Tab-separated table of C-alpha atoms and ligand atoms in Angstrom:
chain	number	residue	atom	x	y	z
A	27	GLN	CA	83.420	80.206	97.549
A	28	ALA	CA	80.846	82.996	97.583
A	29	ASP	CA	80.463	82.647	101.353
A	30	MET	CA	84.209	82.913	101.762
A	31	ALA	CA	84.251	86.027	99.577
A	32	MET	CA	81.567	87.640	101.694
A	33	TYR	CA	83.360	86.663	104.869
A	34	GLU	CA	86.653	88.102	103.674
A	35	ALA	CA	85.045	91.329	102.474
A	36	LYS	CA	83.275	91.735	105.791
A	37	ARG	CA	86.518	91.054	107.674
A	38	ALA	CA	88.282	93.644	105.588
A	39	GLY	CA	85.498	96.111	106.356
A	40	ARG	CA	84.783	96.876	102.723
A	41	PRO	CA	81.579	96.984	100.721
A	42	MET	CA	80.903	93.858	98.657
A	43	GLY	CA	81.155	95.699	95.366
A	44	VAL	CA	84.821	96.373	95.914
A	45	PHE	CA	85.526	92.735	96.574
A	46	ASN	CA	83.595	91.589	93.528
A	47	ALA	CA	85.682	93.836	91.316
A	48	HIS	CA	88.739	91.970	92.580
A	49	ALA	CA	87.110	88.561	92.433
A	50	GLN	CA	86.627	88.707	88.679
A	51	ILE	CA	89.716	87.651	86.798
A	52	ASN	CA	90.985	91.089	86.077
A	53	PRO	CA	94.579	90.995	84.795
A	54	GLN	CA	95.217	94.493	86.168
A	55	VAL	CA	94.297	93.424	89.683
A	56	VAL	CA	96.102	90.088	89.444
A	57	SER	CA	99.317	91.817	88.464
A	58	LEU	CA	98.840	94.512	91.107
A	59	GLU	CA	98.448	91.779	93.691
A	60	ALA	CA	101.572	89.939	92.518
A	61	ASP	CA	103.467	93.223	92.659
A	62	LEU	CA	102.127	93.981	96.136
A	63	HIS	CA	103.694	90.766	97.459
A	64	ARG	CA	107.060	92.146	96.387
A	65	ALA	CA	106.499	95.718	97.578
A	66	LEU	CA	107.661	95.216	101.158
A	67	PRO	CA	110.757	93.023	100.481
A	68	GLN	CA	111.747	95.306	97.573
A	69	GLN	CA	111.409	98.367	99.810
A	70	GLU	CA	108.894	100.086	97.550
A	71	LEU	CA	106.724	101.294	100.439
A	72	GLU	CA	107.250	104.678	102.018
A	73	LEU	CA	105.503	106.888	104.499
A	74	HIS	CA	104.422	110.426	103.837
A	75	TYR	CA	103.548	112.690	106.741
A	76	GLN	CA	100.786	115.250	107.097
A	77	GLY	CA	100.932	117.815	109.881
A	78	ILE	CA	98.172	118.004	112.477
A	79	TYR	CA	97.954	121.504	113.933
A	80	ARG	CA	96.677	122.795	117.225
A	81	ALA	CA	93.757	125.067	116.349
A	82	SER	CA	94.855	127.827	118.688
A	83	GLY	CA	98.158	129.138	117.420
A	84	ARG	CA	98.298	126.742	114.457
A	85	GLU	CA	101.384	124.919	115.679
A	86	PRO	CA	102.061	121.444	114.281
A	87	THR	CA	101.835	118.974	117.149
A	88	ALA	CA	101.616	115.661	115.301
A	89	ALA	CA	102.273	113.973	111.975
A	90	GLU	CA	99.910	111.424	110.456
A	91	ALA	CA	101.836	108.682	108.653
A	92	LEU	CA	100.205	107.936	105.294
A	93	LEU	CA	101.344	104.948	103.276
A	94	ARG	CA	102.562	105.314	99.689
A	95	TRP	CA	103.737	102.641	97.245
A	96	ARG	CA	106.490	103.673	94.872
A	97	HIS	CA	105.677	101.176	92.121
A	98	PRO	CA	108.500	100.673	89.583
A	99	VAL	CA	106.125	101.134	86.603
A	100	ARG	CA	102.970	102.815	87.900
A	101	GLY	CA	104.759	105.458	89.942
A	102	LEU	CA	103.451	106.653	93.299
A	103	VAL	CA	100.325	104.678	94.241
A	104	ASN	CA	97.931	105.987	96.913
A	105	PRO	CA	96.531	103.734	99.649
A	106	GLY	CA	93.019	103.922	98.178
A	107	GLU	CA	94.294	101.763	95.319
A	108	PHE	CA	95.975	98.979	97.291
A	109	ILE	CA	94.974	98.938	100.994
A	110	GLY	CA	91.716	97.089	100.200
A	111	LEU	CA	93.687	94.442	98.318
A	112	ALA	CA	96.219	94.154	101.156
A	113	GLU	CA	93.370	93.721	103.638
A	114	THR	CA	91.789	90.945	101.561
A	115	ASN	CA	94.980	88.929	101.065
A	116	GLY	CA	96.328	89.611	104.544
A	117	LEU	CA	99.421	91.520	103.417
A	118	ILE	CA	98.217	94.463	105.516
A	119	VAL	CA	99.482	92.559	108.571
A	120	PRO	CA	103.223	92.611	107.697
A	121	ILE	CA	102.811	95.960	105.926
A	122	GLY	CA	101.062	97.428	108.976
A	123	ALA	CA	103.838	96.168	111.261
A	124	TRP	CA	106.385	97.867	109.008
A	125	VAL	CA	104.353	101.116	109.083
A	126	LEU	CA	104.364	101.041	112.891
A	127	ARG	CA	108.128	100.466	113.110
A	128	GLU	CA	108.971	103.080	110.479
A	129	ALA	CA	106.615	105.771	111.859
A	130	CYS	CA	107.933	105.263	115.413
A	131	ARG	CA	111.540	105.363	114.191
A	132	GLN	CA	110.890	108.610	112.317
A	133	ALA	CA	109.016	110.246	115.189
A	134	ALA	CA	111.807	109.317	117.606
A	135	ALA	CA	114.349	110.876	115.226
A	136	TRP	CA	112.267	114.084	115.039
A	137	GLN	CA	112.296	114.561	118.834
A	138	ALA	CA	115.669	116.347	118.650
A	139	GLN	CA	114.219	118.912	116.249
A	140	ARG	CA	110.689	119.092	117.672
A	141	PRO	CA	110.369	117.680	121.198
A	142	GLY	CA	106.907	116.338	121.888
A	143	LEU	CA	105.921	115.833	118.257
A	144	SER	CA	103.678	112.794	118.117
A	145	VAL	CA	102.886	110.454	115.245
A	146	ASN	CA	99.529	109.025	114.151
A	147	VAL	CA	99.377	105.584	112.542
A	148	ASN	CA	96.297	104.141	110.820
A	149	LEU	CA	95.316	100.577	111.675
A	150	SER	CA	93.053	98.294	109.643
A	151	ALA	CA	90.395	96.092	111.193
A	152	ARG	CA	92.337	93.165	109.738
A	153	GLN	CA	95.277	93.941	112.051
A	154	PHE	CA	92.968	93.606	115.053
A	155	TRP	CA	92.287	90.007	114.098
A	156	GLN	CA	95.913	89.257	114.982
A	157	PRO	CA	96.147	88.476	118.694
A	158	ASP	CA	99.722	89.795	118.785
A	159	LEU	CA	98.850	93.363	117.714
A	160	PRO	CA	99.765	94.813	121.155
A	161	ASP	CA	103.144	92.991	120.939
A	162	VAL	CA	103.769	94.440	117.482
A	163	VAL	CA	103.057	97.935	118.824
A	164	ARG	CA	105.235	97.388	121.893
A	165	ASP	CA	108.127	96.174	119.730
A	166	ALA	CA	107.873	99.244	117.490
A	167	LEU	CA	108.022	101.491	120.566
A	168	ARG	CA	110.909	99.577	122.107
A	169	SER	CA	113.098	99.394	119.041
A	170	SER	CA	112.587	103.108	118.315
A	171	GLY	CA	112.733	104.371	121.881
A	172	LEU	CA	109.636	106.530	121.244
A	173	SER	CA	107.573	107.349	124.341
A	174	PRO	CA	104.248	105.523	124.124
A	175	HIS	CA	102.239	108.717	124.669
A	176	LEU	CA	103.735	110.102	121.424
A	177	LEU	CA	102.087	107.361	119.355
A	178	THR	CA	98.413	107.728	118.409
A	179	LEU	CA	96.696	104.781	116.764
A	180	GLU	CA	93.841	105.730	114.443
A	181	ILE	CA	91.066	103.192	114.148
A	182	THR	CA	87.745	103.326	112.338
A	183	GLU	CA	84.340	102.268	113.535
A	184	SER	CA	84.644	99.090	111.431
A	185	VAL	CA	87.151	97.792	114.005
A	186	LEU	CA	84.590	98.158	116.763
A	187	LEU	CA	81.876	96.460	114.714
A	188	ASP	CA	83.728	93.622	113.000
A	189	VAL	CA	86.335	92.493	115.505
A	190	PRO	CA	84.906	90.356	118.321
A	191	ASP	CA	87.596	91.183	120.904
A	192	ALA	CA	88.148	94.787	119.843
A	193	ALA	CA	87.412	96.255	123.273
A	194	GLN	CA	89.884	93.898	124.928
A	195	THR	CA	92.617	94.664	122.380
A	196	LEU	CA	91.997	98.396	122.736
A	197	GLY	CA	92.371	97.956	126.490
A	198	ALA	CA	95.719	96.214	125.971
A	199	LEU	CA	96.889	98.996	123.641
A	200	HIS	CA	95.749	101.621	126.124
A	201	ALA	CA	97.728	99.810	128.834
A	202	LEU	CA	100.888	100.315	126.737
A	203	GLY	CA	100.350	104.056	127.124
A	204	VAL	CA	99.584	104.815	123.473
A	205	ARG	CA	96.687	107.063	122.458
A	206	LEU	CA	93.670	105.907	120.500
A	207	SER	CA	91.693	108.036	118.103
A	208	LEU	CA	88.523	107.250	116.178
A	209	ASP	CA	89.097	108.138	112.498
A	210	ASP	CA	86.518	109.166	109.875
A	211	PHE	CA	83.973	109.803	112.610
A	212	GLY	CA	80.419	110.092	111.347
A	213	THR	CA	80.801	107.907	108.264
A	214	GLY	CA	80.349	104.505	109.891
A	215	TYR	CA	77.577	103.049	111.948
A	216	SER	CA	78.142	105.452	114.801
A	217	SER	CA	77.059	104.140	118.124
A	218	LEU	CA	77.220	106.587	120.962
A	219	SER	CA	77.616	103.814	123.515
A	220	TYR	CA	81.234	102.954	122.686
A	221	LEU	CA	82.419	106.544	122.799
A	222	HIS	CA	82.485	106.550	126.571
A	223	ARG	CA	83.075	102.832	127.103
A	224	LEU	CA	86.353	102.644	125.178
A	225	PRO	CA	89.676	104.209	126.199
A	226	LEU	CA	89.678	106.774	123.377
A	227	HIS	CA	91.629	110.045	123.480
A	228	GLY	CA	90.017	111.717	120.558
A	229	LEU	CA	88.034	111.526	117.371
A	230	LYS	CA	88.528	112.850	113.884
A	231	ILE	CA	85.470	114.291	112.195
A	232	ASP	CA	85.393	112.964	108.650
A	233	ARG	CA	86.292	115.419	105.931
A	234	SER	CA	82.947	114.973	104.160
A	235	PHE	CA	81.370	117.166	106.874
A	236	ILE	CA	84.004	119.870	106.384
A	237	ARG	CA	83.500	119.718	102.626
A	238	ASP	CA	79.772	120.324	103.051
A	239	LEU	CA	80.163	123.418	105.235
A	240	GLY	CA	78.380	126.434	103.806
A	241	GLN	CA	75.695	124.461	101.980
A	242	ALA	CA	72.028	125.313	102.323
A	243	GLN	CA	70.283	124.616	105.638
A	244	GLY	CA	73.591	124.387	107.467
A	245	VAL	CA	73.264	120.650	108.089
A	246	ALA	CA	77.025	120.064	108.192
A	247	GLU	CA	77.439	123.020	110.560
A	248	ASN	CA	74.922	121.543	112.965
A	249	ILE	CA	76.429	118.071	112.797
A	250	ILE	CA	79.930	119.379	113.485
A	251	ARG	CA	78.651	121.524	116.338
A	252	ALA	CA	76.801	118.553	117.882
A	253	VAL	CA	79.734	116.147	117.507
A	254	MET	CA	82.082	118.650	119.145
A	255	LEU	CA	79.756	119.164	122.059
A	256	LEU	CA	79.402	115.413	122.505
A	257	ALA	CA	83.149	114.768	122.219
A	258	HIS	CA	84.090	117.519	124.638
A	259	THR	CA	81.474	116.332	127.119
A	260	LEU	CA	83.235	112.954	127.048
A	261	ASN	CA	86.704	114.574	127.321
A	262	LEU	CA	87.707	113.620	123.795
A	263	HIS	CA	89.875	115.846	121.620
A	264	VAL	CA	88.403	116.742	118.252
A	265	THR	CA	90.445	116.851	115.045
A	266	THR	CA	88.819	118.025	111.846
A	267	GLU	CA	90.150	116.464	108.646
A	268	GLY	CA	90.118	117.956	105.180
A	269	ILE	CA	90.492	121.652	106.042
A	270	GLU	CA	91.155	123.252	102.651
A	271	LEU	CA	89.852	126.787	103.184
A	272	GLU	CA	90.460	129.498	105.731
A	273	THR	CA	86.688	129.840	106.224
A	274	GLN	CA	86.515	126.158	107.236
A	275	ALA	CA	89.385	126.592	109.697
A	276	GLY	CA	87.725	129.681	111.125
A	277	PHE	CA	84.408	127.905	111.588
A	278	VAL	CA	86.047	124.989	113.411
A	279	GLU	CA	88.114	127.305	115.603
A	280	ALA	CA	85.052	129.322	116.555
A	281	LEU	CA	83.354	126.125	117.725
A	282	GLY	CA	86.339	125.182	119.869
A	283	GLY	CA	87.762	122.396	117.693
A	284	ASP	CA	91.105	121.255	119.085
A	285	TYR	CA	93.176	120.216	116.032
A	286	LEU	CA	93.143	120.986	112.317
A	287	GLN	CA	94.363	118.822	109.458
A	288	GLY	CA	94.099	119.506	105.754
A	289	TYR	CA	95.674	120.903	102.625
A	290	LEU	CA	95.278	124.491	103.923
A	291	LEU	CA	97.869	123.761	106.609
A	292	ALA	CA	99.999	121.106	104.936
A	293	ARG	CA	99.700	118.311	102.404
A	294	PRO	CA	101.076	114.840	103.078
A	295	LEU	CA	104.818	115.123	102.383
A	296	PRO	CA	107.834	112.817	102.164
A	297	ALA	CA	109.776	112.885	105.447
A	298	ALA	CA	112.505	115.233	104.186
A	299	ASP	CA	109.936	117.765	102.905
A	300	PHE	CA	107.928	117.465	106.106
A	301	GLU	CA	111.072	118.430	108.029
A	302	ARG	CA	111.737	121.424	105.796
A	303	GLN	CA	108.190	122.708	105.379
A	304	VAL	CA	106.450	121.748	108.606
A	305	LEU	CA	109.113	121.374	111.301
A	306	SER	CA	111.819	123.882	110.373
A	307	PRO	CA	110.129	127.221	109.692
A	308	SER	CA	109.399	129.637	112.483
A	309	PRO	CA	105.665	129.772	113.344
A	310	LEU	CA	105.373	133.078	111.492
A	311	ALA	CA	107.096	131.958	108.285
A	312	GLU	CA	105.154	128.730	108.369
A	313	GLN	CA	101.818	130.486	108.465
A	314	SER	CA	102.411	132.776	105.507
A	315	ASP	CA	104.003	129.879	103.649
A	316	SER	CA	100.967	127.645	103.989
A	317	THR	CA	98.499	130.356	102.982
A	318	ASN	CA	100.469	131.081	99.825
A	319	SER	CA	101.425	127.645	98.640
A	320	THR	CA	98.404	125.517	99.450
A	321	ALA	CA	95.574	127.681	98.155
A	322	LEU	CA	93.570	125.452	95.843
B	10	C2E	P1	92.635	108.763	106.542
B	10	C2E	O1	93.344	108.073	107.649
B	10	C2E	O2	91.306	109.342	106.844
B	10	C2E	O3	93.677	109.856	106.027
B	10	C2E	C1	93.301	111.109	105.530
B	10	C2E	C2	93.267	111.102	104.019
B	10	C2E	O4	92.756	112.370	103.583
B	10	C2E	C3	94.644	110.975	103.364
B	10	C2E	O5	94.491	110.303	102.114
B	10	C2E	C4	95.031	112.427	103.151
B	10	C2E	O6	95.984	112.594	102.118
B	10	C2E	C5	93.705	113.015	102.761
B	10	C2E	N1	93.612	114.454	103.043
B	10	C2E	C6	94.205	115.142	104.037
B	10	C2E	N2	93.876	116.447	104.010
B	10	C2E	C7	93.043	116.595	102.952
B	10	C2E	C8	92.347	117.741	102.391
B	10	C2E	O7	92.445	118.868	102.860
B	10	C2E	N3	91.558	117.496	101.316
B	10	C2E	C9	91.433	116.254	100.770
B	10	C2E	N4	90.650	116.122	99.697
B	10	C2E	N5	92.079	115.159	101.272
B	10	C2E	C10	92.863	115.341	102.349
B	10	C2E	P2	95.454	109.121	101.686
B	10	C2E	O8	96.859	109.411	102.099
B	10	C2E	O9	95.181	108.819	100.256
B	10	C2E	O10	94.947	107.912	102.579
B	10	C2E	C11	93.652	107.409	102.413
B	10	C2E	C12	93.304	106.425	103.484
B	10	C2E	O11	94.146	105.261	103.396
B	10	C2E	C13	93.530	106.931	104.896
B	10	C2E	O12	92.452	107.757	105.286
B	10	C2E	C14	93.597	105.642	105.663
B	10	C2E	O13	92.314	105.150	105.936
B	10	C2E	C15	94.276	104.715	104.673
B	10	C2E	N6	95.696	104.596	105.027
B	10	C2E	C16	96.723	105.417	104.747
B	10	C2E	N7	97.883	104.946	105.250
B	10	C2E	C17	97.567	103.800	105.896
B	10	C2E	C18	98.320	102.831	106.647
B	10	C2E	O14	99.536	102.947	106.872
B	10	C2E	N8	97.632	101.738	107.141
B	10	C2E	C19	96.292	101.594	106.952
B	10	C2E	N9	95.692	100.497	107.466
B	10	C2E	N10	95.559	102.479	106.267
B	10	C2E	C20	96.181	103.574	105.743
B	11	MG	MG1	93.743	108.540	109.521
B	12	MG	MG1	90.328	110.034	108.366
B	13	MG	MG1	89.427	108.916	105.531
């Protein structure tokens, strides 16, 4: 039993402590899990979208799809509270397939308004254990009509570490024409060797480094500078997550960072609000809007 628990936690790419909290008979978690089984059939899941902006000119070029659970009693639940559970019990597989279909459908619909807008979808390591992942992605593209190059799949380093055939699956995904991006870069067990071996298009520097900008000794500054140099040497685009302040955006721009994402530019928004606030305004209106409304 304990071995199985360890195995499952490792597969889900989570620290053991998180699993143990679930393993105890905690009525809160048991009921959350029962509810989660109903979330997909009862259509309680929705996607919010956060703009990703080109650093030069600050134009939105992509939307990251972020999962939300509209629970009938608890209200809007963030992924931090249920993705780990869904990874452990396997529900992330059908949920992840739904996320892919829905994000591709939405991005295809947005082409009329904003041609070339791409969509980023997060994948769990658990989804890579399914041999049919490339088929699931291909079906989402086909049924939506979205061009493959407008879909970016975000993976974390845990995929590369925990999934035996990860490189092969990434090759199959790359062959479909989709883009691959390494999320939360710098927080995992970074190995420089896979950065040039795998068919990656870009990496996202984790927001903890952005948060630490301006602290004594300039450690975060140096790390960001070094990661950008490395990424650009390998022809990878760099996105910085968690940009909340104009000074952070300015620092990243000065270093030649390619894309910005964070509350300064836009928060994750329901699709209708994303259309109104991110896609509709003229570039000028959009800029003054985001500086006024998202100051923290
Ligand atoms: P992530 O992929 O690294 O997504 C970025 C997270 O940072 C999001 O949290 C976003 O709301 C938050 N964020 C963005 N800008 C800022 C900022 O300026 N400041 C701060 N403090 N936070 C910011 P969220 O939506 O709660 O998602 C958390 C994580 O859940 C995601 O991290 C991702 O790993 C996972 N996730 C979300 N949706 C999915 C999904 O559909 N499938 C899978 N497998 N995982 C998902
Ligand atoms: Mg992400
Ligand atoms: Mg991230
Ligand atoms: Mg993250």
